[in-house]
Amino acid sequence: MQRRQSFKTQKQPLQVHHKNQTDLSAWRKGGRIDPEKNVQNNQSPNNQKNDSKQGSLEQALSYFEKVQDRVSLKKNSVLQKHLTTVESIALQSGLPPEAFDVLLNVALSGKLADTVNTRLLKSLLPASVIPETSVVSSVSWLCVSKCSGNIQLLFLRWLIAVFDFIDHKEQLHALYGFFFSFLQDEKMCPYVCHLLYLLTRKETVKPFRIRRLLDLQAKMGMQSYLQALLSLYKLYCPELVTITLPGKMKTYFKNSEGPWKAGINTVRRRNQENSPVFQPLFLGTAQPQSRKRKWNTQLIIPVSSTNTNNLEEDEKKNRVLYSMSESFRVEQLQTFSQLLQNIHHLEFPSQMGSVLTNPLLLHYMNCIKDESIYLRLYYWMGQTLQEECTWCAVDNNQDEEEFKDFLETVYKTECFLQEGFSSCEEFLYKSLPLWDGFCCRSQILRLVSWIPLSSFSEIKSHLYDPLAQFFFTSSLYFKCSILECLKELLQNWLNWHVIHLDSESDSQVHSLNTTHSELLNVVAELIHFVGSISTLALRLENNPTFLLYFILDFYETACDMYLRYNLPLLIMPPAGVFYPALLSMDSVSLNQLCYIMYRYRTNLVAAKENELSKKETVQFRFSNQTYQEYNQYITAMVGCLWTSSVFQKDIHPQGLRMDDELLKKTAVQEFKNSFNIVYHPAMMGYAVLFLQQAWPDDTTFNFSLIKGKKWNWYLEYLYAHGLKGLKVFIESSINRVSQASHSKAGNVQV
């Protein structure tokens, strides 16, 4: 055959002795690239061991290359020996690029039994890269039907699993039509769709291919793998795909990486530990490579497996090719200026996992809202999260640290893009009920803070209910972590609202109002949820200051939604949060509460003014209940901190109003003044220090001396010690009518 003759003439020898060794030849020798140190390295025991393995591998490859007739595994000890050699070396350190041409050809040529071919295909674990020419050469065997259907299916699964390791893919793209023809085989169709999904470009979307997929869907039903490929076609050419496709699905393609996944991870880890110089080139700043191939922190530039003499010629050819082609290969993208020059014809990689932390590609995703990119990322990430989750995986052999690193990478990507991934949302909704609350805790809570906006019924059942169970059965620290997470979730929703509000045009007012209505309902339910769990948590934990800080921190965001985020919604904290903060023993909590009530007042006054001037639509008018709750709270605060009349004037149903007879039974002297800014438990320390400075010779600590001008001095003393929240509250909510009233705390109007 002409193909086989060309293979023999083009085949490179296994031993490469050149003074400028490539990384691949350095790997084969187990030494460094520096030629001056090769002799010294080859004398070490490790290199002698590597040479022995290399010799065994070369003998095995030579044997498989010369196989002509069908050989039985049971009756041939030589075949068993060489097959075991290939398997052991592949599992220990991976196979070099030169080995794939020989092993793929013998496995797909039908010369050996299916048992041997299966073992060969399952042992094809790359140490670095896989030459594209080897893959194309092996694909040609599918034309002559020399191998069985099971072997063809296994080959497609292997091709999908190692897709990232193929050094170039231009010739594979040229075979798109050939792979498309295999869709007629029902067993191979799911894997062919997956491979086509990885290879699809806009120019490959043709009307006849769309018709073929629609015919298959009519024949086979709504299969997820057909819908995934049709969805990608529709994004590239929406005018050609007119049918309605489901927006979200949990699983799109069958897992194709089963036989190779664990082996690839093991080889990658061992090569990094044993060979410090085995470091691929990275795009941009060099960083340590992730142990998981799908979670690469940078896009790997493929290293050619050809001789180094041809590298310069290939680079010149590539420059000419790129200058003539409209597409710009992402492997060549190294600077931000290159991104700006080629932003309209940049070609993304087939596997989206390589772009998660590449700043240049993420900038591209922010600037160019290409739905096909998000669709690819959505498919890939959803499947990866489902397969790698350590508490959802069936085999339960997942590495928690690697999964934790992956979740951290996803979170950083969401922060960079300033939006959450819907695939992460589905993963959280599915996995939270099974989560133990400990594994990857900080990463899970960070991902929760980026959940996109959705209907309240979906969020309540899938997010709030599981979080509530964790919240009430967890430690104090975990409770605070959940509250911090929900605060960030609220901030992200509000930021999303501001961005989309600015981008809407006048012609989209109707849809904008609909979006506002949904946002108001979802945000309101989030605030109510935090209020309810906070009230119960304060009772369970006996009002700790640490917990109260995180609760009030959440309401610092909630109290400013109208003016800061242009969202016409204000919800007061429940009484179970307000009164513990008002009566707190810590001045920080009291100061926080004062600032929060000041911002509530500022927002409510602005809303009332806009309502009276008819600047706001009736649909977003604040309820009278909000104003009523604020007035009740402000009356209690002023009566407590200033007028010393809280026990008489607090009108809230859960407030502090008490009869004088009941208060006298407490045997507390001056009970009316118990919670003003002098006698309040949170402020008494400041009052003692003030008395020591004002009357250094008086050791009786007579708090009644703080009146008149001393009262004003005491206020300035408090302000100087950082109680800015108390300052703005007093200045905004208390009207001191005259100078004479300063000496009488009772002469105060609200």
XYZ file of C-alpha atoms in Angstrom:
750
model
C 0.000 0.000 0.000
C 1.159 3.487 -0.810
C 0.177 4.706 2.610
C 2.315 2.079 4.330
C 5.312 2.825 2.120
C 5.111 6.501 2.892
C 4.900 5.640 6.555
C 8.150 3.696 6.387
C 9.977 6.430 4.541
C 8.793 9.162 6.883
C 9.328 7.217 10.073
C 11.938 8.779 12.351
C 14.394 6.570 14.242
C 13.784 6.164 17.948
C 17.262 7.293 18.925
C 18.015 10.946 18.334
C 21.650 11.994 18.734
C 21.836 15.667 18.024
C 23.722 18.275 19.929
C 20.595 20.432 20.196
C 18.218 17.886 21.672
C 14.542 18.731 21.914
C 12.530 18.384 25.116
C 11.198 15.066 23.862
C 14.575 13.532 23.299
C 15.654 14.883 26.676
C 12.681 13.100 28.204
C 13.693 9.860 26.519
C 17.147 10.093 28.016
C 15.846 11.221 31.413
C 18.407 14.024 31.495
C 18.644 17.759 30.941
C 18.544 19.670 27.695
C 21.978 21.126 28.275
C 24.317 18.995 26.100
C 27.298 19.635 28.387
C 25.590 17.779 31.214
C 24.297 14.831 29.216
C 27.329 12.629 29.910
C 27.169 13.240 33.627
C 23.455 12.588 33.798
C 23.668 9.385 31.748
C 26.069 7.923 34.293
C 23.560 8.105 37.146
C 21.620 4.990 38.245
C 18.336 6.615 37.249
C 19.556 7.181 33.711
C 20.848 3.631 33.470
C 17.410 2.435 34.490
C 15.826 4.726 31.926
C 18.166 3.427 29.234
C 17.126 -0.127 30.091
C 13.460 0.779 29.807
C 14.118 2.625 26.585
C 15.852 -0.383 25.112
C 12.948 -2.643 26.046
C 10.480 -0.202 24.534
C 12.460 0.014 21.300
C 12.493 -3.775 21.029
C 8.746 -3.897 21.618
C 8.044 -1.220 19.000
C 10.330 -2.964 16.512
C 8.444 -6.207 17.094
C 4.997 -4.649 16.599
C 6.170 -2.812 13.493
C 7.292 -6.070 11.854
C 4.179 -8.102 12.687
C 2.667 -9.408 9.455
C 0.410 -12.355 10.251
C -2.280 -12.724 12.876
C -0.655 -13.872 16.105
C -2.360 -15.533 19.053
C -1.613 -14.054 22.456
C -1.791 -17.314 24.374
C 0.660 -19.213 22.158
C 3.246 -16.466 21.758
C 5.414 -15.606 24.753
C 7.275 -12.943 22.762
C 4.052 -11.067 22.082
C 3.082 -11.296 25.732
C 6.477 -9.957 26.777
C 6.423 -6.944 24.448
C 2.796 -6.176 25.219
C 3.544 -6.175 28.932
C 6.560 -3.927 28.307
C 4.450 -1.346 26.495
C 1.775 -1.398 29.195
C 4.206 -1.072 32.093
C 6.233 1.760 30.544
C 3.052 3.590 29.541
C 1.709 3.450 33.087
C 5.036 4.426 34.651
C 6.160 7.360 32.509
C 3.989 7.516 29.400
C 4.899 6.800 25.804
C 7.132 9.055 23.687
C 5.660 10.623 20.514
C 7.457 8.170 18.226
C 5.630 5.197 19.724
C 2.123 6.236 18.723
C 2.653 5.801 14.987
C 3.692 2.170 15.405
C 1.160 1.170 18.063
C -1.842 2.883 16.446
C -1.125 1.310 13.086
C -0.758 -2.202 14.473
C -3.846 -1.840 16.700
C -6.091 -0.668 13.844
C -4.650 -2.832 11.092
C -6.394 -5.992 12.281
C -3.185 -8.029 12.411
C -3.694 -8.918 16.069
C -6.657 -10.201 18.036
C -9.112 -7.720 19.529
C -7.868 -8.594 23.002
C -4.351 -7.424 22.119
C -5.619 -4.375 20.205
C -7.771 -3.348 23.174
C -4.820 -3.576 25.548
C -2.661 -1.582 23.146
C -5.212 1.206 22.778
C -5.751 1.395 26.529
C -1.995 1.716 27.066
C -1.611 4.735 24.748
C -0.807 7.243 27.488
C 1.235 10.231 26.256
C 4.283 11.441 28.125
C 4.198 14.804 26.340
C 2.384 15.195 23.007
C 0.886 13.015 20.290
C 1.942 13.751 16.690
C -0.968 14.731 14.484
C 0.526 12.696 11.625
C 0.231 9.542 13.713
C -3.444 10.203 14.368
C -4.199 10.942 10.713
C -2.320 7.798 9.662
C -4.372 5.694 12.070
C -7.647 7.277 10.919
C -6.937 6.001 7.414
C -7.287 2.442 8.711
C -10.964 3.131 9.389
C -11.521 3.376 5.626
C -10.528 -0.205 4.887
C -12.482 -1.811 7.780
C -9.580 -3.975 8.912
C -10.464 -3.662 12.597
C -13.697 -4.570 14.357
C -16.410 -2.154 15.368
C -15.444 -2.371 19.025
C -11.879 -1.366 18.234
C -13.086 1.553 16.099
C -15.290 2.677 18.977
C -12.438 2.395 21.462
C -10.198 4.373 19.123
C -12.715 7.234 18.981
C -12.955 7.252 22.766
C -9.165 7.416 22.999
C -9.043 10.230 20.460
C -11.499 12.282 22.528
C -9.663 11.555 25.782
C -6.261 12.660 24.461
C -7.507 15.454 22.225
C -5.596 18.072 24.222
C -2.311 16.235 23.687
C -2.360 16.275 19.881
C 0.306 18.757 18.807
C -1.566 20.176 15.797
C -5.110 19.799 14.546
C -5.234 21.333 11.078
C -5.230 17.952 9.315
C -7.837 16.647 11.752
C -10.082 19.582 10.872
C -9.699 18.580 7.240
C -11.135 15.154 8.148
C -14.336 16.668 9.565
C -16.465 15.280 6.749
C -14.947 11.833 7.153
C -15.845 11.706 10.850
C -19.297 13.092 10.075
C -20.023 10.082 7.878
C -19.798 7.792 10.928
C -22.939 9.325 12.446
C -24.982 6.620 10.750
C -23.587 4.051 13.201
C -25.805 4.165 16.296
C -23.085 2.834 18.628
C -20.475 5.280 17.415
C -22.844 8.245 17.045
C -22.471 9.601 20.639
C -18.678 9.616 20.423
C -18.615 10.921 16.863
C -20.824 13.834 17.962
C -18.424 14.536 20.810
C -15.441 14.533 18.455
C -17.271 16.706 15.918
C -18.179 19.090 18.712
C -14.457 19.511 19.470
C -13.626 20.047 15.795
C -16.543 22.260 14.756
C -15.783 25.661 13.280
C -18.117 28.111 11.664
C -17.004 27.116 8.171
C -17.834 23.455 8.878
C -21.526 24.216 9.492
C -23.293 23.311 6.256
C -27.011 22.964 5.439
C -26.666 19.308 4.450
C -25.049 18.493 7.783
C -27.827 20.229 9.677
C -30.412 18.256 7.700
C -28.554 15.046 8.492
C -28.553 15.801 12.217
C -32.257 16.659 12.135
C -32.988 13.376 10.361
C -31.029 11.502 12.996
C -32.910 13.306 15.757
C -36.233 12.393 14.148
C -35.103 8.784 13.962
C -33.362 8.435 17.357
C -35.303 10.964 19.431
C -34.040 13.919 21.508
C -30.565 12.624 22.246
C -28.314 14.921 24.283
C -25.267 14.469 22.042
C -27.270 15.446 18.926
C -28.734 18.468 20.723
C -25.271 19.583 21.830
C -23.967 19.545 18.249
C -27.118 21.207 16.911
C -26.854 23.903 19.601
C -23.314 24.669 18.495
C -24.429 24.759 14.851
C -27.251 27.119 15.783
C -24.882 29.515 17.513
C -22.658 29.667 14.436
C -25.504 29.808 11.903
C -28.833 30.619 13.603
C -30.499 31.215 10.254
C -29.918 27.573 9.270
C -31.054 25.895 12.515
C -34.618 27.052 13.110
C -35.794 24.442 15.618
C -36.067 25.167 19.336
C -33.458 23.451 21.485
C -33.409 23.091 25.284
C -31.255 25.708 26.969
C -29.729 23.571 29.715
C -28.945 19.889 30.119
C -26.948 18.181 32.847
C -25.012 15.689 30.699
C -24.301 16.105 27.006
C -21.734 13.464 26.152
C -20.854 10.092 27.554
C -17.667 9.859 29.569
C -14.951 8.875 27.088
C -11.953 9.077 29.399
C -12.540 6.089 31.658
C -9.672 3.764 30.588
C -7.111 6.575 30.223
C -7.988 9.241 32.771
C -6.323 7.789 35.861
C -3.275 6.711 33.865
C -2.770 10.152 32.328
C -2.969 11.800 35.740
C -0.489 9.323 37.209
C 1.982 9.798 34.353
C 1.717 13.581 34.581
C 2.366 13.538 38.296
C 5.343 11.179 38.093
C 6.976 13.059 35.267
C 6.750 16.300 37.201
C 8.192 14.738 40.342
C 11.032 12.814 38.687
C 12.088 15.202 35.950
C 12.288 18.881 36.932
C 13.104 19.874 33.354
C 9.986 18.243 31.977
C 8.102 21.522 31.780
C 6.063 22.413 28.681
C 6.110 25.915 27.351
C 3.339 28.097 28.671
C 1.591 31.026 27.163
C 2.640 34.147 28.998
C 4.427 33.976 32.354
C 5.798 30.536 33.151
C 3.898 28.822 35.938
C 3.890 25.300 37.375
C 1.619 23.086 35.355
C -1.512 21.682 36.940
C -1.541 17.985 37.627
C -4.857 17.651 35.812
C -4.641 18.034 32.069
C -8.137 19.482 31.865
C -7.426 22.117 34.491
C -4.285 23.644 32.960
C -3.656 27.065 34.408
C -2.165 28.187 31.105
C -2.630 27.111 27.552
C 0.147 24.674 26.599
C 1.898 25.446 23.360
C 2.295 22.060 21.649
C 5.854 20.884 21.122
C 6.512 19.339 17.744
C 7.805 15.772 17.725
C 9.829 16.285 14.528
C 13.563 16.859 14.332
C 14.876 20.228 15.476
C 16.356 20.923 12.048
C 12.850 21.557 10.746
C 11.681 23.860 13.533
C 12.845 27.111 11.967
C 11.355 26.173 8.593
C 8.040 25.301 10.253
C 7.976 28.636 12.063
C 8.537 30.514 8.769
C 5.764 28.529 7.109
C 3.444 29.237 10.008
C 4.095 32.973 9.824
C 3.145 32.985 6.151
C 0.112 30.836 6.854
C -1.119 33.097 9.640
C -0.647 36.220 7.577
C -2.762 34.739 4.778
C -5.416 33.094 6.944
C -8.311 34.955 8.502
C -8.107 32.929 11.703
C -5.428 33.528 14.323
C -4.327 30.489 16.282
C -4.559 30.982 20.004
C -1.196 29.288 20.565
C 0.440 32.359 19.012
C -1.303 34.814 21.329
C 1.262 36.138 23.804
C 0.650 39.862 24.318
C -2.315 42.155 24.802
C -1.442 44.063 21.622
C -1.711 40.818 19.658
C -5.141 40.310 21.148
C -6.282 43.751 20.026
C -4.929 43.247 16.509
C -6.520 39.818 16.033
C -9.577 40.044 18.267
C -12.057 39.615 15.396
C -10.514 36.467 13.953
C -9.118 34.717 17.003
C -9.703 30.972 16.964
C -10.348 29.457 20.386
C -8.946 26.030 21.304
C -11.184 23.001 20.947
C -10.969 22.196 24.665
C -12.133 25.112 26.796
C -10.389 23.994 29.984
C -7.142 25.549 28.831
C -8.514 29.111 28.887
C -9.847 29.288 32.445
C -6.994 31.364 33.841
C -5.516 32.808 30.683
C -6.008 36.571 31.134
C -5.784 37.340 27.415
C -8.459 34.840 26.461
C -10.662 35.913 29.361
C -10.340 39.521 28.178
C -11.503 38.291 24.792
C -14.533 36.591 26.366
C -15.396 39.834 28.146
C -15.104 41.965 25.016
C -16.582 39.625 22.417
C -19.835 38.100 23.646
C -19.569 34.979 21.516
C -22.265 32.571 22.674
C -20.503 29.608 21.088
C -17.568 30.090 23.479
C -19.845 30.140 26.511
C -21.698 27.111 25.193
C -18.448 25.169 24.831
C -17.328 26.247 28.280
C -20.726 25.369 29.728
C -20.664 21.854 28.256
C -17.099 21.167 29.314
C -17.357 22.587 32.812
C -20.646 20.873 33.600
C -19.279 17.480 32.651
C -15.983 18.054 34.461
C -17.639 19.150 37.695
C -19.933 16.171 37.616
C -17.122 13.686 37.006
C -14.544 15.145 39.377
C -16.712 15.931 42.411
C -15.173 13.960 45.265
C -18.460 13.387 47.113
C -20.574 12.665 44.008
C -18.209 10.342 42.105
C -19.173 6.687 41.996
C -15.625 5.323 42.074
C -14.742 7.550 45.042
C -11.104 7.667 43.947
C -10.962 11.381 43.211
C -8.183 13.571 44.559
C -9.652 16.187 46.891
C -6.701 18.562 46.570
C -6.875 18.535 42.773
C -10.627 19.076 42.835
C -10.122 21.904 45.315
C -7.596 23.532 42.980
C -10.029 23.215 40.103
C -12.871 24.841 42.055
C -10.499 27.650 43.042
C -9.621 28.145 39.381
C -13.299 28.295 38.412
C -13.980 30.834 41.161
C -11.116 33.087 40.047
C -12.401 32.898 36.479
C -15.875 33.979 37.620
C -14.336 36.886 39.521
C -12.405 37.906 36.403
C -15.466 37.735 34.155
C -17.705 39.198 36.885
C -20.419 36.641 36.241
C -21.271 33.164 37.409
C -21.429 30.062 35.237
C -24.770 28.323 34.864
C -22.947 24.980 34.858
C -21.592 25.791 38.338
C -25.110 26.667 39.447
C -26.411 23.275 38.321
C -23.476 21.534 39.958
C -24.131 23.285 43.278
C -27.848 22.551 43.181
C -27.128 18.882 42.554
C -24.205 18.418 44.949
C -25.171 20.536 47.979
C -27.662 17.963 49.333
C -24.853 15.362 49.241
C -22.130 17.629 50.601
C -20.718 16.957 54.067
C -19.963 20.620 54.762
C -16.216 20.049 55.162
C -14.758 18.980 51.823
C -13.667 22.039 49.794
C -15.705 24.266 52.112
C -14.268 27.648 51.214
C -14.316 26.858 47.482
C -17.956 25.732 47.556
C -19.086 28.827 49.449
C -17.177 31.064 47.046
C -18.920 29.437 44.095
C -22.269 29.923 45.841
C -21.592 33.664 45.931
C -21.547 33.688 42.096
C -24.805 31.799 41.479
C -26.640 33.633 38.667
C -30.097 35.096 39.159
C -32.917 32.575 38.810
C -36.441 32.007 40.077
C -36.997 32.028 43.832
C -38.657 28.599 43.896
C -35.555 27.060 42.320
C -33.157 28.884 44.631
C -35.163 28.073 47.748
C -35.363 24.338 47.173
C -31.848 23.860 45.793
C -29.844 26.487 47.726
C -31.589 27.963 50.760
C -32.904 24.699 52.191
C -29.526 22.856 52.081
C -27.680 25.917 53.396
C -30.152 26.265 56.271
C -29.491 22.674 57.343
C -25.751 23.298 57.375
C -26.217 26.643 59.098
C -28.152 25.382 62.114
C -26.047 22.267 62.649
C -22.602 23.798 62.175
C -20.087 25.688 64.246
C -20.097 29.416 64.845
C -17.308 29.912 62.312
C -19.232 28.061 59.592
C -22.306 30.177 60.296
C -20.235 33.308 59.760
C -18.785 31.850 56.543
C -22.278 31.233 55.162
C -23.359 34.768 56.054
C -20.285 36.204 54.327
C -21.049 34.068 51.283
C -24.670 35.298 51.120
C -23.504 38.901 51.461
C -21.213 38.472 48.450
C -24.066 36.787 46.566
C -26.253 39.839 47.219
C -23.480 42.200 46.093
C -22.923 40.224 42.886
C -26.636 40.298 42.068
C -26.773 44.042 42.701
C -23.677 44.677 40.584
C -25.218 42.604 37.792
C -28.336 44.771 38.039
C -26.338 48.001 37.768
C -24.367 46.764 34.734
C -27.441 45.554 32.856
C -29.452 48.623 33.811
C -26.859 50.879 32.202
C -26.730 48.737 29.063
C -30.478 48.717 28.424
C -31.885 51.035 25.777
C -35.160 52.953 25.783
C -36.760 50.406 23.457
C -36.323 47.729 26.108
C -38.257 49.410 28.908
C -40.929 46.726 29.048
C -38.455 43.868 29.322
C -36.435 45.963 31.787
C -39.449 46.270 34.095
C -39.956 42.525 33.926
C -36.328 41.966 34.848
C -36.661 44.444 37.721
C -39.718 42.666 39.063
C -37.955 39.307 39.067
C -34.839 40.819 40.607
C -36.852 42.528 43.341
C -38.551 39.287 44.309
C -35.336 37.236 44.348
C -33.333 39.852 46.278
C -36.169 40.375 48.764
C -36.369 36.642 49.473
C -32.604 36.470 49.981
C -32.753 39.269 52.566
C -35.718 37.636 54.317
C -33.844 34.313 54.362
C -30.758 35.892 55.939
C -32.956 37.680 58.478
C -34.691 34.474 59.548
C -31.535 32.359 59.928
C -29.749 35.239 61.682
C -32.519 35.581 64.246
C -32.429 31.890 65.101
C -28.627 31.781 65.097
C -28.370 34.633 67.613
C -30.701 32.740 69.929
C -28.847 29.458 69.496
C -25.407 30.996 70.039
C -26.453 33.449 72.797
C -25.808 36.634 70.791
C -22.045 36.389 70.189
C -20.358 39.560 68.947
C -18.486 37.668 66.224
C -21.708 36.393 64.648
C -23.432 39.747 65.051
C -20.654 41.451 63.100
C -21.261 39.300 59.998
C -25.027 39.757 60.260
C -24.729 43.538 60.409
C -22.147 43.444 57.622
C -24.806 41.867 55.392
C -27.279 44.634 56.276
C -24.699 47.304 55.463
C -25.199 46.200 51.852
C -28.973 45.720 52.171
C -29.559 49.194 53.632
C -28.017 51.013 50.655
C -29.593 49.221 47.689
C -31.674 52.171 46.520
C -29.008 54.866 46.278
C -25.916 52.767 45.641
C -27.339 50.122 43.297
C -30.419 51.922 41.943
C -32.702 49.120 43.101
C -36.022 50.346 44.528
C -36.074 47.944 47.454
C -35.372 48.373 51.157
C -36.065 45.710 53.779
C -35.483 46.416 57.448
C -33.703 43.826 59.615
C -36.012 41.729 61.806
C -36.460 42.574 65.457
C -34.430 39.481 66.330
C -31.423 41.185 64.768
C -32.108 44.830 65.584
C -32.567 44.568 69.348
C -29.598 42.255 70.037
C -27.452 44.780 68.156
C -28.979 47.715 70.037
C -28.339 46.065 73.405
C -24.975 44.587 72.452
C -22.117 44.641 74.936
C -19.691 45.590 72.163
C -19.316 49.150 70.854
C -18.419 47.901 67.339
C -21.839 46.284 66.915
C -23.627 49.339 68.252
C -21.635 51.609 65.943
C -22.471 49.334 62.986
C -26.159 49.499 63.807
C -26.057 53.301 64.012
C -24.452 53.535 60.574
C -26.960 51.077 59.091
C -29.925 53.064 60.445
C -28.364 56.264 59.087
C -28.130 54.738 55.593
C -31.688 53.419 55.838
C -32.832 56.939 56.641
C -30.843 58.428 53.739
C -32.291 55.920 51.264
C -35.862 56.253 52.538
C -35.736 60.063 52.405
C -34.438 59.934 48.815
C -37.130 57.423 47.849
C -39.854 59.560 49.415
C -38.643 62.664 47.589
C -38.560 60.836 44.261
C -41.985 59.395 44.905
C -43.458 62.808 45.622
C -41.813 64.250 42.518
C -43.143 61.275 40.489
C -39.689 60.301 39.253
C -40.304 56.661 40.139
C -42.964 54.430 38.628
C -45.816 53.267 40.832
C -44.666 49.680 40.378
C -41.553 50.249 42.499
C -43.043 52.343 45.304
C -41.858 51.467 48.807
C -44.459 49.935 51.087
C -45.775 51.806 54.087
C -44.669 48.894 56.243
C -41.035 49.767 55.538
C -41.506 53.343 56.735
C -43.455 52.123 59.765
C -40.755 49.644 60.783
C -38.074 52.294 60.380
C -39.992 54.777 62.574
C -40.453 52.143 65.265
C -36.767 51.288 65.256
C -35.617 54.894 65.225
C -37.912 55.703 68.155
C -36.407 52.836 70.118
C -32.835 53.879 69.302
C -33.298 57.525 70.198
C -35.183 56.621 73.357
C -32.430 54.200 74.292
C -29.268 56.166 73.438
C -30.396 59.772 73.895
C -33.688 60.539 75.671
C -33.568 57.624 78.146
C -37.221 56.908 77.456
C -37.005 53.583 75.626
C -39.014 51.695 78.253
C -41.883 54.158 77.866
C -41.865 55.051 74.135
C -40.798 51.871 72.327
C -43.907 50.834 70.371
C -42.522 47.855 68.473
C -44.378 44.588 69.263
C -41.068 42.937 70.191
C -39.570 46.079 71.707
C -38.372 47.128 75.164
C -41.517 48.784 76.497
C -42.043 47.933 80.192
C -44.137 49.247 83.076
C -42.379 51.280 85.751
C -43.555 48.884 88.464
C -41.860 45.973 86.710
C -38.676 47.993 86.249
C -38.605 48.968 89.943
C -38.655 45.293 90.894
C -35.315 44.877 89.148
C -33.686 46.982 91.901
C -31.615 48.787 89.287
C -30.868 52.385 90.168
C -31.459 54.946 87.427
C -33.014 52.265 85.213
C -34.290 54.910 82.808
C -30.709 55.858 81.907
C -29.467 52.286 81.660
C -28.951 52.345 77.894
C -28.059 55.914 76.973
C -24.653 56.707 75.489
C -23.159 57.080 78.991
C -24.597 54.067 80.838
C -24.960 51.694 77.888
C -22.858 48.524 78.522
C -21.125 49.006 75.169
C -20.275 52.660 75.952
C -19.468 52.539 79.656
C -15.780 51.881 78.980
C -15.542 55.111 77.010
C -17.386 56.951 79.778
C -14.894 55.716 82.408
C -11.907 56.800 80.304
C -13.535 60.171 79.679
C -14.082 60.727 83.418
C -10.468 59.829 84.132
C -9.279 62.453 81.676
C -11.806 65.126 82.645
C -11.547 64.613 86.445
C -8.252 62.805 87.073
C -8.499 63.314 90.852
C -12.035 61.926 91.157
C -12.056 58.172 91.754
C -15.822 57.802 92.346
C -16.655 57.548 88.605
C -19.744 59.720 88.948
C -21.381 59.390 85.507
C -23.917 62.091 86.385
C -21.127 64.623 85.877
C -21.364 64.079 82.120
C -23.943 66.734 81.311
C -24.124 70.208 79.866
C -20.918 71.122 78.071
C -19.345 67.907 79.342
C -22.023 66.048 77.371
C -20.846 67.718 74.158
C -17.222 67.055 75.081
C -18.112 63.407 75.661
C -19.691 63.200 72.205
C -16.561 64.642 70.618
C -14.518 62.161 72.641
C -16.578 59.276 71.225
C -16.267 60.603 67.680
C -12.508 60.923 68.059
C -12.307 57.233 68.997
C -13.719 56.106 65.649
C -17.445 55.851 66.366
C -18.355 57.437 63.031
C -21.579 55.454 62.768
C -22.809 56.932 66.048
C -21.803 60.380 64.831
C -23.761 60.311 61.552
C -26.756 58.742 63.312
C -26.945 61.447 65.968
C -26.403 64.250 63.467
C -29.069 62.933 61.074
C -31.749 61.541 63.402
C -31.627 63.841 66.426
C -32.547 67.539 66.320
C -31.124 69.497 69.235
C -33.418 72.487 69.271
C -31.332 74.960 71.173
C -28.011 75.304 72.857
C -29.680 75.175 76.237
C -31.116 71.776 75.514
C -27.651 70.262 75.391
C -27.556 70.077 79.134
C -30.849 68.177 79.292
C -30.964 64.886 77.515
C -34.719 64.875 77.750
C -35.177 67.969 75.563
C -34.771 66.053 72.320
C -37.086 65.716 69.334
C -37.016 63.015 66.701
